[in-house]
mmCIF file of C-alpha atoms in Angstrom:
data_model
loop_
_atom_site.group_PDB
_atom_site.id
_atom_site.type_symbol
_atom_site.label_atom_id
_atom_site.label_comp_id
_atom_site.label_asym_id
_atom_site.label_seq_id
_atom_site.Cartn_x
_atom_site.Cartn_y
_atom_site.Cartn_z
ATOM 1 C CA UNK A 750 -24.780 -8.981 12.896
ATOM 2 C CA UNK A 751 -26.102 -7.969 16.383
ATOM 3 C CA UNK A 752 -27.456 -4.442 17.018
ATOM 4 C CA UNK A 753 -24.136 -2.946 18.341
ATOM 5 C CA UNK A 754 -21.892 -4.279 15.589
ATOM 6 C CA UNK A 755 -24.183 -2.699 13.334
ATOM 7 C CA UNK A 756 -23.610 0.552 15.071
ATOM 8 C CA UNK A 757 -19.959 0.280 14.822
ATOM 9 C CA UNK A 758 -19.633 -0.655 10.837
ATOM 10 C CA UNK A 759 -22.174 2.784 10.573
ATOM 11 C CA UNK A 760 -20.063 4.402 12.957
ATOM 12 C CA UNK A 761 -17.244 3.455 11.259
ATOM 13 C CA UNK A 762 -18.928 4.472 7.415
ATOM 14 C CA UNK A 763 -19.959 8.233 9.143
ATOM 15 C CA UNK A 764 -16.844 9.158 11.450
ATOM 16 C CA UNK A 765 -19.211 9.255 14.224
ATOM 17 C CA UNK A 766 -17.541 8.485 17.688
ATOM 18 C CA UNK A 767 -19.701 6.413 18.687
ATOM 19 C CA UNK A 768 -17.466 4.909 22.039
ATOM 20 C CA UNK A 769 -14.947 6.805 24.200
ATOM 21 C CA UNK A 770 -12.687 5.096 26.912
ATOM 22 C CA UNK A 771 -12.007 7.990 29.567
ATOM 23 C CA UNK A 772 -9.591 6.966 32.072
ATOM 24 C CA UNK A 773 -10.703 9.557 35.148
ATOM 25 C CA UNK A 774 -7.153 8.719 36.823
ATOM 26 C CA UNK A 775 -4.209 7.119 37.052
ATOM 27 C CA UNK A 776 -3.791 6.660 40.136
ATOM 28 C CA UNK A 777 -4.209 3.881 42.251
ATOM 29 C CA UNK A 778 -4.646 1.552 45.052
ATOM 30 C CA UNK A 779 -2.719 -1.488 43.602
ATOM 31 C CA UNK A 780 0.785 -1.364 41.661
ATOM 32 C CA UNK A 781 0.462 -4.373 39.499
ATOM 33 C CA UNK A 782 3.690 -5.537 37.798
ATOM 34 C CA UNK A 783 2.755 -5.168 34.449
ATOM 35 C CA UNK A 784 0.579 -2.035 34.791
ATOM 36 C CA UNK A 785 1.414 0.142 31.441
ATOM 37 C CA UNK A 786 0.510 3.846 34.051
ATOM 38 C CA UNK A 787 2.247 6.216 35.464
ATOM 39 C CA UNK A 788 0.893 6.728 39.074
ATOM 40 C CA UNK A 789 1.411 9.842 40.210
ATOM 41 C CA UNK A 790 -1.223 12.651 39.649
ATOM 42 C CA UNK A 791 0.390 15.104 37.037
ATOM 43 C CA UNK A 792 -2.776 17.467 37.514
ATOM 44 C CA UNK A 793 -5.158 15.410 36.344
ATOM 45 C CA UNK A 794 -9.146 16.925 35.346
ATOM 46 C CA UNK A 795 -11.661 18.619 37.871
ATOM 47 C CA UNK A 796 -14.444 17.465 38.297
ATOM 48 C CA UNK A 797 -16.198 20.829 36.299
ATOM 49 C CA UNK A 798 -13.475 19.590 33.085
ATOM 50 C CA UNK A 799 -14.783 16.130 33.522
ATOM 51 C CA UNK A 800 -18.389 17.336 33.099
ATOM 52 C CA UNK A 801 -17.669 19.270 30.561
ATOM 53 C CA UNK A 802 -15.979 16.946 28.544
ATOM 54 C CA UNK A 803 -18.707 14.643 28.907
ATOM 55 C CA UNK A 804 -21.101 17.422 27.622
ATOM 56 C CA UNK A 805 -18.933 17.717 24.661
ATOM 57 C CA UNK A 806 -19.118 14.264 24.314
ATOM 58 C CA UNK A 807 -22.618 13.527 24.611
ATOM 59 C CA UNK A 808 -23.048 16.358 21.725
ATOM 60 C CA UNK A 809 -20.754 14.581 18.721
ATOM 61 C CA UNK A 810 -22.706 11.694 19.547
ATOM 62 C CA UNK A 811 -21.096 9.520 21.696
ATOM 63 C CA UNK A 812 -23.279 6.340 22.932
ATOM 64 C CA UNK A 813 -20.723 3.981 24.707
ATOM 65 C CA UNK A 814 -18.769 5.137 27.545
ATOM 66 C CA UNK A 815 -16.546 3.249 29.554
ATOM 67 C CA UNK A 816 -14.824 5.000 32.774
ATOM 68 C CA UNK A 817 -11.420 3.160 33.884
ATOM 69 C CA UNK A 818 -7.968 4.216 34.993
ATOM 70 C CA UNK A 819 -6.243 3.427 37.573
ATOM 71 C CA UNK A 820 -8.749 2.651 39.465
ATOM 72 C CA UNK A 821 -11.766 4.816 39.482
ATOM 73 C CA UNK A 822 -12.530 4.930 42.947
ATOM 74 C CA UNK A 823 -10.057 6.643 44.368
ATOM 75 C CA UNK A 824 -11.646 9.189 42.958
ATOM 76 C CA UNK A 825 -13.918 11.035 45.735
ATOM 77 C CA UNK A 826 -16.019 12.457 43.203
ATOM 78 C CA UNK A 827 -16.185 9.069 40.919
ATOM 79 C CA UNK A 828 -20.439 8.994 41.751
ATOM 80 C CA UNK A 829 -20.678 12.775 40.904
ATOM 81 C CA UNK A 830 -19.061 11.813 37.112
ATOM 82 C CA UNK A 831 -21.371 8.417 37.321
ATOM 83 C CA UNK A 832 -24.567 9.840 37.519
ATOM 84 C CA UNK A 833 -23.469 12.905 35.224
ATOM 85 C CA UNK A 834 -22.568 10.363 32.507
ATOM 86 C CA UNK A 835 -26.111 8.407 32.956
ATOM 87 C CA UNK A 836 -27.940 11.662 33.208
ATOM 88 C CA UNK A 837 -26.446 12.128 29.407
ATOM 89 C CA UNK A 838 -27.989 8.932 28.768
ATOM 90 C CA UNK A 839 -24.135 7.077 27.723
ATOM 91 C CA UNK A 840 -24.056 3.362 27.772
ATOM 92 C CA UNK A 841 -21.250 3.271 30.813
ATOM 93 C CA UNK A 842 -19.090 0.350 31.182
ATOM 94 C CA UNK A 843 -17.009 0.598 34.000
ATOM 95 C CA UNK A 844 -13.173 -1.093 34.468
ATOM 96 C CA UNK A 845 -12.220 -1.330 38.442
ATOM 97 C CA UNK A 846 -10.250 -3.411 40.625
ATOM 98 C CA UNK A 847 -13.164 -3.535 42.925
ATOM 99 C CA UNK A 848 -11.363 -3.768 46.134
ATOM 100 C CA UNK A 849 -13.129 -0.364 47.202
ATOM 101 C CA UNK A 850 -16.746 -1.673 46.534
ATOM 102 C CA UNK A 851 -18.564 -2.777 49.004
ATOM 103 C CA UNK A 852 -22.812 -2.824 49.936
ATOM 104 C CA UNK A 853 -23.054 0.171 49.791
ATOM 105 C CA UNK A 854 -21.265 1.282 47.041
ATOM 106 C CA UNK A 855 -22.431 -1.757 45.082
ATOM 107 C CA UNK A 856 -26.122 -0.509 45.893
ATOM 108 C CA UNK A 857 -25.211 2.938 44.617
ATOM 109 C CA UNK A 858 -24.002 1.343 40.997
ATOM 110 C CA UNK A 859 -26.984 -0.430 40.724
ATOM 111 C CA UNK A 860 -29.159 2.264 41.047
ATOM 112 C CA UNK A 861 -27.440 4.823 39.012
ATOM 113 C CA UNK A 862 -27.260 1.807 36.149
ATOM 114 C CA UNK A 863 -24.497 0.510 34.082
ATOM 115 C CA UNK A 864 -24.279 -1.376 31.305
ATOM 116 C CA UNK A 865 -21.304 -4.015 32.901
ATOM 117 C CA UNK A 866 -18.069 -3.761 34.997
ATOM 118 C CA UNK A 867 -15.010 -5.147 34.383
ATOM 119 C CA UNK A 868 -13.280 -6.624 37.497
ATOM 120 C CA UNK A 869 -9.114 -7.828 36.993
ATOM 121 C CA UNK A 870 -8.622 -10.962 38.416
ATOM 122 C CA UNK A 871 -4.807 -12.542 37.830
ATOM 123 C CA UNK A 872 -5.083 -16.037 39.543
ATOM 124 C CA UNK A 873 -7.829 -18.220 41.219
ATOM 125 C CA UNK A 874 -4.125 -18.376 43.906
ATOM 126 C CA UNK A 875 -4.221 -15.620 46.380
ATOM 127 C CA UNK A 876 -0.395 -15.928 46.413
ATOM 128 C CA UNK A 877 0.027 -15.294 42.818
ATOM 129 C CA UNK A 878 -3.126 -12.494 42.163
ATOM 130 C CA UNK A 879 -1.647 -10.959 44.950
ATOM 131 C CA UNK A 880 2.579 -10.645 44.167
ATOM 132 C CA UNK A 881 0.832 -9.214 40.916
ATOM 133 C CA UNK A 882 -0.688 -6.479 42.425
ATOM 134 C CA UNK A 883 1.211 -6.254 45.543
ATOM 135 C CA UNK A 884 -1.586 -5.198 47.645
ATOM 136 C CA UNK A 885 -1.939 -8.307 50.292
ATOM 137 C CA UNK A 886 -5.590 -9.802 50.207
ATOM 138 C CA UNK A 887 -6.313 -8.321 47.014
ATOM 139 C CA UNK A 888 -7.814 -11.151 45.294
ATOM 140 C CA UNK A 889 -10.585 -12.085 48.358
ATOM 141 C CA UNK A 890 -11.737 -8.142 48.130
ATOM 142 C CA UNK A 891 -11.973 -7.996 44.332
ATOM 143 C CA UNK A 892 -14.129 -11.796 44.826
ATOM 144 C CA UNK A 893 -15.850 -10.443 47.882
ATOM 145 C CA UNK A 894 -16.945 -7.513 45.190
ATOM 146 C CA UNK A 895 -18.055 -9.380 42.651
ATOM 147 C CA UNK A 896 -20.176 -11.477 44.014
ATOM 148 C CA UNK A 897 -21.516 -8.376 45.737
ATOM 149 C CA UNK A 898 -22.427 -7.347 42.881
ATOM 150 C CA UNK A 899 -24.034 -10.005 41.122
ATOM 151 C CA UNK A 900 -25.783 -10.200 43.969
ATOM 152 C CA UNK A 901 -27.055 -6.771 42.877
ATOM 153 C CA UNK A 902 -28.330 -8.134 39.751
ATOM 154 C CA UNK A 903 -25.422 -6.588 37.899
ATOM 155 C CA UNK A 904 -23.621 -7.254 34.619
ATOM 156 C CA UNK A 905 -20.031 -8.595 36.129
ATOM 157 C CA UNK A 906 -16.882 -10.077 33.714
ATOM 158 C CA UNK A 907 -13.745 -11.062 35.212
ATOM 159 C CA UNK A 908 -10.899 -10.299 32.720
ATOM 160 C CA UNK A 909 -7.467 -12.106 33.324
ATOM 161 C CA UNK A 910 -4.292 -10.987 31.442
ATOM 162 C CA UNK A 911 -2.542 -13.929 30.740
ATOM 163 C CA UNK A 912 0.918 -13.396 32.261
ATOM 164 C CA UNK A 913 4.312 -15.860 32.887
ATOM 165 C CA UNK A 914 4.328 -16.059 36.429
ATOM 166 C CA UNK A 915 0.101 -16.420 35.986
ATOM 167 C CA UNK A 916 0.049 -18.502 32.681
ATOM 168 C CA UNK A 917 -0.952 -21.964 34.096
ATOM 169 C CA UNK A 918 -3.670 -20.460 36.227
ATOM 170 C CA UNK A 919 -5.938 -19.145 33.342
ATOM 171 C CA UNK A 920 -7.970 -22.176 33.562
ATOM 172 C CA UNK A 921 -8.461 -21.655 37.430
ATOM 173 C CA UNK A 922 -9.381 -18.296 36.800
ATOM 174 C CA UNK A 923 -12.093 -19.317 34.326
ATOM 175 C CA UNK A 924 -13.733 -22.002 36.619
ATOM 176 C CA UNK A 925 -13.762 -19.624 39.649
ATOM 177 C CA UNK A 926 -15.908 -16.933 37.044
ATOM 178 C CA UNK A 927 -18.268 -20.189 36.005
ATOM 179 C CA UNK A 928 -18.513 -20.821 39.521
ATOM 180 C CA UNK A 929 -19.324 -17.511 40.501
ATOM 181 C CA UNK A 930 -21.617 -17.047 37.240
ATOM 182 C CA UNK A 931 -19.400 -14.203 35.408
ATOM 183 C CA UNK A 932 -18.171 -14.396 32.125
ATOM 184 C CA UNK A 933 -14.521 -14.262 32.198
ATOM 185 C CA UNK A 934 -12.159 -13.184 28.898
ATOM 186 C CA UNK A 935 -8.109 -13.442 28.746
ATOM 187 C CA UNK A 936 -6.222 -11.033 27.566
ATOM 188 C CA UNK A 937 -3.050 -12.936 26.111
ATOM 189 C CA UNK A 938 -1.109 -9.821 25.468
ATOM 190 C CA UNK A 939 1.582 -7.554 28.101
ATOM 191 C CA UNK A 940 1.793 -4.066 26.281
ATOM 192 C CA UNK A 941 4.437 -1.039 26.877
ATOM 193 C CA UNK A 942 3.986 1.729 28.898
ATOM 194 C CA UNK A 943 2.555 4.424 27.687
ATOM 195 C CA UNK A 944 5.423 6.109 27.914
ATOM 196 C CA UNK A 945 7.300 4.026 25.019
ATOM 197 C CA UNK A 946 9.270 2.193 27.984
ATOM 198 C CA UNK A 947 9.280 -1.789 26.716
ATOM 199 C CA UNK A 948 10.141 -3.299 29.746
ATOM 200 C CA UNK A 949 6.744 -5.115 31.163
ATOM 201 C CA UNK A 950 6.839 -6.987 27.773
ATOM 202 C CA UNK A 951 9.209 -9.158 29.775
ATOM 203 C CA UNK A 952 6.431 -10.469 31.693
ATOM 204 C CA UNK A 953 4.850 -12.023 28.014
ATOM 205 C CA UNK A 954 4.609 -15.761 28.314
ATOM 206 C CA UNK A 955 6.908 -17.754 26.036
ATOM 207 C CA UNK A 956 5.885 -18.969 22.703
ATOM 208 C CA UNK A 957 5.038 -22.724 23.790
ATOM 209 C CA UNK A 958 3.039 -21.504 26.406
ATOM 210 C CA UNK A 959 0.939 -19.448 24.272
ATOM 211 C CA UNK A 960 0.597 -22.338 21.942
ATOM 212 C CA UNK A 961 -1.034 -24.441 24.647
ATOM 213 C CA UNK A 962 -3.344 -21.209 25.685
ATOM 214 C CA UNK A 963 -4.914 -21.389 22.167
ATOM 215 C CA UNK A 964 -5.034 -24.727 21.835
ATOM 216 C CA UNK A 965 -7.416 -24.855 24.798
ATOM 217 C CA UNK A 966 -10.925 -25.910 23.027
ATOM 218 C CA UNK A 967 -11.816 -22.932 25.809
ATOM 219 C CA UNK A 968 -10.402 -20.362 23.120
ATOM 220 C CA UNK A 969 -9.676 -22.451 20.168
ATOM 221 C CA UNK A 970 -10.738 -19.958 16.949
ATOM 222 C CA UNK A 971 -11.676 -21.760 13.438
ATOM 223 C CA UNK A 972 -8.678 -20.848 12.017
ATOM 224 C CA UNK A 973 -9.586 -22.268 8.530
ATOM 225 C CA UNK A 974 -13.124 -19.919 8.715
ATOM 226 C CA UNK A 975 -10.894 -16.748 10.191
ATOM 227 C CA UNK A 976 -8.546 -17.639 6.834
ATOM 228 C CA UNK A 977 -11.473 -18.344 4.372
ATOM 229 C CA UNK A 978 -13.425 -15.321 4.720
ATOM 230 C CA UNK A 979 -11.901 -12.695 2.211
ATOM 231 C CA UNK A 980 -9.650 -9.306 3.384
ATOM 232 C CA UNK A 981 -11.058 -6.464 1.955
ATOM 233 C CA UNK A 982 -7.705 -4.677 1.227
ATOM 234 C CA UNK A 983 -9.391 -1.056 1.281
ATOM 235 C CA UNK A 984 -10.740 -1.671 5.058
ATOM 236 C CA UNK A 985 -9.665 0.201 7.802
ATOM 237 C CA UNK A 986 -7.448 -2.029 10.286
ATOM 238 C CA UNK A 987 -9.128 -0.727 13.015
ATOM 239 C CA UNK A 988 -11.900 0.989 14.321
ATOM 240 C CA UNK A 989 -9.788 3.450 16.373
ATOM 241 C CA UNK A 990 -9.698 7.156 15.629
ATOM 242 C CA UNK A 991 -12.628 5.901 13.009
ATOM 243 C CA UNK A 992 -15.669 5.431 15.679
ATOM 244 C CA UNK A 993 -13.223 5.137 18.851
ATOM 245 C CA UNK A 994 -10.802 6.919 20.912
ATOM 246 C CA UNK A 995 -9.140 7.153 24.185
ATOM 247 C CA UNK A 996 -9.321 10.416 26.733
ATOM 248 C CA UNK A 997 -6.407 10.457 29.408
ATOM 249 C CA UNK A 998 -7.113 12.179 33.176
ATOM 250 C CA UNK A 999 -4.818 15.132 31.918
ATOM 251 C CA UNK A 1000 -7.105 15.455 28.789
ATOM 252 C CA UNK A 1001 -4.810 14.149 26.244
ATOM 253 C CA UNK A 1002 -6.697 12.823 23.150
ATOM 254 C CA UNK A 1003 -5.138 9.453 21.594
ATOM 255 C CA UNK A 1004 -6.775 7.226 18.608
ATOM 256 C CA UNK A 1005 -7.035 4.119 21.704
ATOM 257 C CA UNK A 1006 -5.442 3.484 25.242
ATOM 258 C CA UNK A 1007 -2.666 1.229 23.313
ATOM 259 C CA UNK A 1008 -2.186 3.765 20.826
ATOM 260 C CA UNK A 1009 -0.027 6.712 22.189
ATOM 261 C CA UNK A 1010 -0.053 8.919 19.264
ATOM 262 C CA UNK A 1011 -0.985 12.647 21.103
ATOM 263 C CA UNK A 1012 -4.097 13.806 18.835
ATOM 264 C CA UNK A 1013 -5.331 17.203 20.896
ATOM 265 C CA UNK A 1014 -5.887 18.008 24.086
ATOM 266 C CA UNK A 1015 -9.582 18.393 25.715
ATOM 267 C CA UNK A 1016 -8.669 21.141 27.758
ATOM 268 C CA UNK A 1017 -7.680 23.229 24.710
ATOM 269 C CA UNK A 1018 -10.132 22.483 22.217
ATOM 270 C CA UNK A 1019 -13.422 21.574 22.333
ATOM 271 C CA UNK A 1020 -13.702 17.241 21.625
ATOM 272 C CA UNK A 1021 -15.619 17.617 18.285
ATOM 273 C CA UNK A 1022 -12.980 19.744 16.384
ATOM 274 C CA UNK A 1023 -10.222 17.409 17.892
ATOM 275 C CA UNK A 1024 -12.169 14.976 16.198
ATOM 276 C CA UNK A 1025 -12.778 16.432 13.308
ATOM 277 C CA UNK A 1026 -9.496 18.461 12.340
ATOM 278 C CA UNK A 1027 -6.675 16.593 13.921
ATOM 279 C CA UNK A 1028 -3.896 16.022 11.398
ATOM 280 C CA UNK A 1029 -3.067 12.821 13.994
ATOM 281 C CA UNK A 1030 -6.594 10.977 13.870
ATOM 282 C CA UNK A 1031 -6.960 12.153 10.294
ATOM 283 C CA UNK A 1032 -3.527 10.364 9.013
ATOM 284 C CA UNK A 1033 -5.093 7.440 11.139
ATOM 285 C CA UNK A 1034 -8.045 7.005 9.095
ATOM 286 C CA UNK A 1035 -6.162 7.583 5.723
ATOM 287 C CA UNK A 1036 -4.411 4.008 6.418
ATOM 288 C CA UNK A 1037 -6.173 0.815 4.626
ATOM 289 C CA UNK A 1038 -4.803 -2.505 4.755
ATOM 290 C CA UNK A 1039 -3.339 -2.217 1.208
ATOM 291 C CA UNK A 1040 -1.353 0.564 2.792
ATOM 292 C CA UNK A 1041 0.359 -1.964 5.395
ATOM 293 C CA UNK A 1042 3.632 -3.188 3.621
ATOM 294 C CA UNK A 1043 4.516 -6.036 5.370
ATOM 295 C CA UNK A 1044 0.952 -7.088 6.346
ATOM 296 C CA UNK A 1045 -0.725 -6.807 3.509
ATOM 297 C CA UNK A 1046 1.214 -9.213 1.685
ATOM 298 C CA UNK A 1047 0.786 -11.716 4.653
ATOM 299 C CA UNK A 1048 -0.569 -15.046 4.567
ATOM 300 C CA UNK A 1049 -2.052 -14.600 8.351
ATOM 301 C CA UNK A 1050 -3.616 -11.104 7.280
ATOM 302 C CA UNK A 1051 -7.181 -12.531 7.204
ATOM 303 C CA UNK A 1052 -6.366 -14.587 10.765
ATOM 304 C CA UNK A 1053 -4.348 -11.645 12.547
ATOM 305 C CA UNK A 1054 -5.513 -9.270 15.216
ATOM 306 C CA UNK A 1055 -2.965 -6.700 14.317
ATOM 307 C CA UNK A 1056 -2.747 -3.586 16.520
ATOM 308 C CA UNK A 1057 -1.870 -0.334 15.152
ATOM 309 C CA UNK A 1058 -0.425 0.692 18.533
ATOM 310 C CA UNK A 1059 1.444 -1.817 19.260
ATOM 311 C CA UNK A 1060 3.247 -1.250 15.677
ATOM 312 C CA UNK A 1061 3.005 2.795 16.475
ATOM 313 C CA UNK A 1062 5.102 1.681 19.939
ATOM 314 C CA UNK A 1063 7.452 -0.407 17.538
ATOM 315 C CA UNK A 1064 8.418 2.753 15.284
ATOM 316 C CA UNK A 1065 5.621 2.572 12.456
ATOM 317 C CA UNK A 1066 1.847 2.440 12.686
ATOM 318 C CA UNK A 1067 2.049 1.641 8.541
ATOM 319 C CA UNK A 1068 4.260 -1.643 10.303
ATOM 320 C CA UNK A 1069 3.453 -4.613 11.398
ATOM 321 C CA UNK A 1070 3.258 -5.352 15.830
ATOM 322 C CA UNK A 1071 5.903 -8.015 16.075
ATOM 323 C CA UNK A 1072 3.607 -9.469 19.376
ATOM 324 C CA UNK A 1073 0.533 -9.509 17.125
ATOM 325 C CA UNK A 1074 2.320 -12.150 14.879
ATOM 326 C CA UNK A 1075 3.368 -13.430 17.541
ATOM 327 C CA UNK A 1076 0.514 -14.349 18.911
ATOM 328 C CA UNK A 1077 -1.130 -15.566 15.325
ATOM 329 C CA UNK A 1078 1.839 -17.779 14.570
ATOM 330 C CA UNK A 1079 1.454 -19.322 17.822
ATOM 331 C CA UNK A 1080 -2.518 -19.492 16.907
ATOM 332 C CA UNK A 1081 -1.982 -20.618 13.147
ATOM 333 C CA UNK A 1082 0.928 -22.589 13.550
ATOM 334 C CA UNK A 1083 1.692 -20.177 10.217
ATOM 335 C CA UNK A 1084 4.724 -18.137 10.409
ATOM 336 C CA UNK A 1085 4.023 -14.453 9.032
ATOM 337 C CA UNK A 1086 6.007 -12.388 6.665
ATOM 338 C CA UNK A 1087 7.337 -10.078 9.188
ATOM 339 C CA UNK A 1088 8.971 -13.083 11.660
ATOM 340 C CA UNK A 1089 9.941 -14.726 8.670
ATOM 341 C CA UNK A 1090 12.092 -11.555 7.852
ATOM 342 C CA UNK A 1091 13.417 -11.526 11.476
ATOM 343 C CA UNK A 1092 14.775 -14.754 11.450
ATOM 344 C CA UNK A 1093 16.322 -14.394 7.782
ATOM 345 C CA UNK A 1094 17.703 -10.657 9.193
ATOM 346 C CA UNK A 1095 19.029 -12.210 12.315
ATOM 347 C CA UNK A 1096 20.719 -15.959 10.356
ATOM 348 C CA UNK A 1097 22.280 -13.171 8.031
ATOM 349 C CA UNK A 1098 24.414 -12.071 10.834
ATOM 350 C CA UNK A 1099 25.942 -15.946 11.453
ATOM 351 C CA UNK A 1100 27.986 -17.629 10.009
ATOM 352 C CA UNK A 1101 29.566 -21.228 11.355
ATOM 353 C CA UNK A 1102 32.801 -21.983 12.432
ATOM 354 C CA UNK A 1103 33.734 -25.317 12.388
ATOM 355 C CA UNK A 1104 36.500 -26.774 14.634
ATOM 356 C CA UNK A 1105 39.545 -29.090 13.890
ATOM 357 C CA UNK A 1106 37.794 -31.664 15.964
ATOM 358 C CA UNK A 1107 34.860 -31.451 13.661
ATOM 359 C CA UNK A 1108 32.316 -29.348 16.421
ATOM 360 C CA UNK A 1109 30.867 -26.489 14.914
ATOM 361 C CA UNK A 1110 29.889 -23.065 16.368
ATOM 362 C CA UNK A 1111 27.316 -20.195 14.961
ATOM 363 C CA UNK A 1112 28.586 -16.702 15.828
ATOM 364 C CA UNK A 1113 27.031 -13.409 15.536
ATOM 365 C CA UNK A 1114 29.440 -11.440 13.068
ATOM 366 C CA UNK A 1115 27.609 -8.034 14.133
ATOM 367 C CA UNK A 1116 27.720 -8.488 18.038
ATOM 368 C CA UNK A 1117 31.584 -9.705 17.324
ATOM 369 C CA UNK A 1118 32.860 -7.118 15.136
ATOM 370 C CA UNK A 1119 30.755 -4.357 17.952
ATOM 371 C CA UNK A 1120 33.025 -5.972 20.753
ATOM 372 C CA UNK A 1121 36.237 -6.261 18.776
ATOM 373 C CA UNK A 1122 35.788 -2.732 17.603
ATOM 374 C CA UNK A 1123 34.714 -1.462 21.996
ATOM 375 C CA UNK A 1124 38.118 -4.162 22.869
ATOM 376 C CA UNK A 1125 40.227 -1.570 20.446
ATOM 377 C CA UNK A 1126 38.698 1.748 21.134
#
């Protein structure tokens, strides 16, 4: 177990929240198609609140810090909260677009010191990276920046969310990071908007697709090691609201960035007794697997990377996340108890008709007895 993992199961043990993912803003410079944000500025935190949430956060304990949005540069006082945060002594990670970096501003990171940045690349195809974030010559700035700053010496990862109109390109993307000498991860997962509204989910890529994604030796997992090593069936299913959360520009607490569930606000209380006294986060951590109806009667339970967020954004944070199986089946090739109910829900309402010339025909009885009953009204 490295050093950091080790931090997190303590973290974990204690309560202690040990990482915090503050997005500074939402706004920003590129409106990418599946972007979960709202862009507008709904009175987002001063530069004083920022500090002064960082304080807080520096006092319960805090160690890893990563600073995102939007995209943090937009911000004209983004150095001011950089060098605050190091000054605390927080582990920074920082998650940009990068278009705004250049020399100098690459020189500036360096010096102040972070721990890595996180650059969004879509395609290795300017045509496609580009239509994503519809901001033209998007993809040579956010290159340009990178290999500005590796240049710098710094700690660069290219992370490419694996999308339909993207999906064959994930290999180009990952040759253009070897080339370049960044480590690159994919992110095979759209998610809602914040906001509960489902509709970038239709930019998922199909099931086959993601087959052939994890059948890539690339990101291949050992599937039969994942499903040999035991579930522990009083484990938390996740680490956030236990040693993680997620601070929005308007200082809304939530358990993690895909988990919506309002938990306090930072401008009304100080962070500690949010963390400490919120009914939310505590009903959080009161969930163990065994707790999980559906999942925890799953074959795939010790092989699935179930989301609590995702199933809070279904209806039911106790549920399972209908992408997160998903995604396993199309890993495991093993099809969980919560699809398998799906498909038995949705062959209950057909029933076949067959023909006089022998041709038969599956009908939905719900969908026809909805339309009959509309026809009449």
């Amino acid at each position: 177990m490295s050093l950091i993992a080790e931090m997190g199961q303590r973290a974990m043990n204690l309560g202690v929240p040990l990482s915090v993912h503050l997005d500074i803003t939402y706004r920003c410079n590129e409106r990418c198609v599946h972007c979960y944000l709202d862009h507008d500025d709904h009175g987002e935190m001063t530069t004083a609140e920022i500090k002064k949430l960082l304080g807080e956060l520096a006092e319960a304990g805090v160690f890893l810090l990563t600073l995102s949005g939007g995209e943090i540069m937009v911000r004209k006082d983004f150095f001011e909260i950089l060098e605050y945060a190091r000054e605390l002594m927080f582990v920074v990670k920082l998650k940009t677009n990068a278009i705004l970096i250049g020399p100098r501003e690459a020189d500036r990171i360096r010096d102040i010191g972070v721990d890595g940045i996180q650059v969004s690349i879509y395609s290795h195809r300017p045509e496609v990276h580009d239509a994503v974030t519809k901001v033209a010559g998007s993809l040579k700035r956010s290159l340009d920046a990178i290999r500005i700053l590796k240049s710098r010496g710094l700690n660069v990862s290219i992370s490419n969310v694996l999308m339909k109109d993207s999906a064959q390109d994930y290999a180009g993307v990952r040759a253009l990071a070897t080339e370049m000498g960044v480590h690159s991860a994919l992110d095979p997962m759209i998610t809602p908007m914040m906001d509960g509204d489902r509709s970038p989910l239709q930019l998922n890529v199909s099931a086959t697709a993601l087959k052939e994604v994890f059948r890539d030796p690339a990101f291949a997992v050992d599937i039969k090691e994942m499903s040999d090593s035991p579930t522990e069936m009083d484990h938390v299913p996740c680490s956030a609201g236990h040693s993680a959360c997620y601070v929005s520009p308007y200082g809304d607490l939530y358990p993690c960035v895909s988990f919506p569930l309002p938990s306090g606000n930072v401008r009304k209380q100080r962070f500690i007794d949010i963390w400490n006294h919120s009914e939310q986060l505590n009903e959080v951590r009161s969930i163990r697997i065994k707790d999980l109806p559906n999942c925890s009667a799953c074959g795939n339970v010790s092989t699935c990377s179930r989301c609590p967020g995702l199933a809070y954004m279904e209806g039911n944070m106790r549920g399972p996340s209908t992408q997160d199986c998903e995604k396993s089946y199309a890993r495991t090739g093993i099809e969980s108890v919560n699809l398998h109910n799906k498909k038995a829900a949705a062959a209950a309402g057909l029933v076949q008709i067959r023909g006089l010339g022998g041709n038969s025909t599956l009908v939905n009885i719900q969908a026809s007895t909805a339309m009959s009953e509309g026809a009449s009204a």
